Structures are given as structure tokens and as C-alpha cells.
Short mmCIF file of C-alpha atoms in Angstrom, two decimals:
data_model
loop_
_atom_site.label_atom_id
_atom_site.label_comp_id
_atom_site.label_asym_id
_atom_site.label_seq_id
_atom_site.Cartn_x
_atom_site.Cartn_y
_atom_site.Cartn_z
CA MET A 1021 -8.22 26.18 -26.76
CA LYS A 1022 -7.32 26.05 -23.21
CA TYR A 1023 -3.44 26.80 -21.86
CA GLU A 1024 -2.30 25.89 -18.81
CA LYS A 1025 -1.09 28.75 -16.41
CA GLY A 1026 2.23 30.12 -17.44
CA LYS A 1027 2.68 27.92 -20.53
CA ILE A 1028 3.04 30.92 -22.84
CA ARG A 1029 5.54 32.43 -20.59
CA LYS A 1030 7.61 29.47 -20.25
CA TRP A 1031 7.61 29.06 -24.11
CA ILE A 1032 8.52 32.56 -24.49
CA ASN A 1033 11.30 32.44 -21.97
CA ARG A 1034 12.89 29.29 -23.20
CA ASP A 1035 16.57 29.05 -24.25
CA ASP A 1036 16.87 26.07 -26.66
CA GLY A 1037 18.86 28.16 -29.21
CA ARG A 1038 16.49 27.95 -31.81
CA TRP A 1039 15.38 31.70 -31.58
CA HIS A 1040 17.03 34.60 -29.86
CA ARG A 1041 15.94 34.54 -26.13
CA VAL A 1042 13.19 36.61 -25.09
CA GLY A 1043 13.27 37.06 -21.52
CA ASN A 1044 13.68 39.40 -18.53
CA TYR A 1045 17.06 40.72 -17.61
CA ASP A 1046 18.42 43.98 -16.03
CA LEU A 1047 18.82 46.66 -18.21
CA THR A 1048 22.23 48.50 -18.03
CA GLY A 1049 22.76 52.29 -17.91
CA ILE A 1050 23.90 52.30 -21.38
CA GLU A 1051 20.51 50.70 -22.55
CA ILE A 1052 18.55 52.96 -20.78
CA ALA A 1053 20.40 56.04 -22.15
CA GLY A 1054 19.84 54.89 -25.62
CA CYS A 1055 16.26 54.73 -24.81
CA VAL A 1056 16.23 57.98 -23.27
CA LEU A 1057 18.08 59.40 -26.49
CA MET A 1058 15.29 57.53 -28.90
CA LEU A 1059 12.49 59.12 -26.84
CA SER A 1060 14.14 62.58 -27.04
CA CYS A 1061 14.15 62.15 -30.74
CA PHE A 1062 10.25 61.63 -30.96
CA VAL A 1063 9.82 64.56 -28.58
CA GLY A 1064 11.97 66.76 -30.64
CA LEU A 1065 10.19 65.79 -33.86
CA ALA A 1066 7.10 66.55 -32.36
CA LEU A 1067 8.24 69.99 -31.15
CA ALA A 1068 10.05 70.64 -34.47
CA GLN A 1069 6.71 70.51 -36.20
CA HIS A 1070 5.74 73.80 -34.41
CA THR A 1071 8.55 75.62 -35.27
CA LEU A 1072 9.88 77.13 -38.31
CA ASN A 1073 13.66 75.85 -37.96
CA GLN A 1074 14.22 72.84 -39.95
CA LYS A 1075 17.53 72.53 -38.00
CA ASN A 1076 15.68 71.22 -34.88
CA LYS A 1077 14.24 68.31 -37.22
CA TYR A 1078 17.69 67.15 -38.32
CA VAL A 1079 19.07 67.46 -34.70
CA SER A 1080 16.19 65.14 -33.33
CA ILE A 1081 16.82 62.61 -36.22
CA GLY A 1082 20.51 62.72 -35.29
CA LEU A 1083 19.63 62.15 -31.67
CA GLY A 1084 17.37 59.07 -32.42
CA ILE A 1085 20.28 57.51 -34.54
CA ILE A 1086 22.92 57.97 -31.97
CA GLY A 1087 20.24 56.60 -29.41
CA LEU A 1088 19.80 53.44 -31.42
CA VAL A 1089 23.46 52.93 -31.98
CA VAL A 1090 23.91 53.31 -28.12
CA TYR A 1091 21.08 51.15 -27.25
CA ILE A 1092 22.49 48.28 -29.67
CA TRP A 1093 25.75 48.73 -28.28
CA GLY A 1094 24.65 48.21 -24.67
CA SER A 1095 22.55 45.33 -25.31
CA TYR A 1096 25.74 43.85 -27.07
CA LYS A 1097 27.79 44.47 -24.02
CA ASN A 1098 25.21 43.22 -21.92
CA ASP A 1099 24.55 39.99 -23.82
CA LYS A 1100 28.25 39.32 -23.98
CA ALA A 1101 28.59 40.08 -20.11
CA ARG A 1102 25.80 37.33 -19.50
CA LYS A 1103 27.12 34.92 -21.90
CA ASP A 1104 30.73 35.28 -20.29
CA GLU A 1105 28.94 34.98 -16.82
CA GLU A 1106 27.27 31.74 -17.84
CA GLU A 1107 30.49 30.25 -19.07
CA ASN A 1108 32.25 30.75 -15.62
#
């Protein structure tokens, strides 16, 4: 089965309202901070396996949850700003 060049990319980046638009957009600082917090969760969990202190494990899980909330909040703000920009 042959695809013309860029056909899949055009299909993925469509904005017809059927699906959530998947495309390229600039990340905000809030989204990047959320990603860093989630990554620190994984690093903390990896390091917590080598220590005897279980508190590190719970702190790492807490960082991951906070990172996820921050990332979702940043995505919501960014999406809302892009929609407001499109309306104007």
C-alpha cells in the first residue's frame, strides 16, 4: 500500500472537530515544568529503590501527581489561549 508523501502527516494534523487535534504547537513554561516534575518522579522512584527510606518513594509519587496536575493545567491554559487567539 503506497501513501503519498505527507498524507499521514496531513491526516494527523487535521482539525475537523471529530477528534482532539494532534499537532505541533509551542509548549509553555508551565507545561515544561509539569514534564520536569513528572520526570523527577521517575528518577526519584529509581533512586528510592536503592535507599531504605520509604519516605522518598512517597515524595516521588507526590511529585509525579503534582507534575501531572501542572501539565494538565498548562495544557488547558495553552489550549484556551489558542482558541481565544483564533476567535480574534
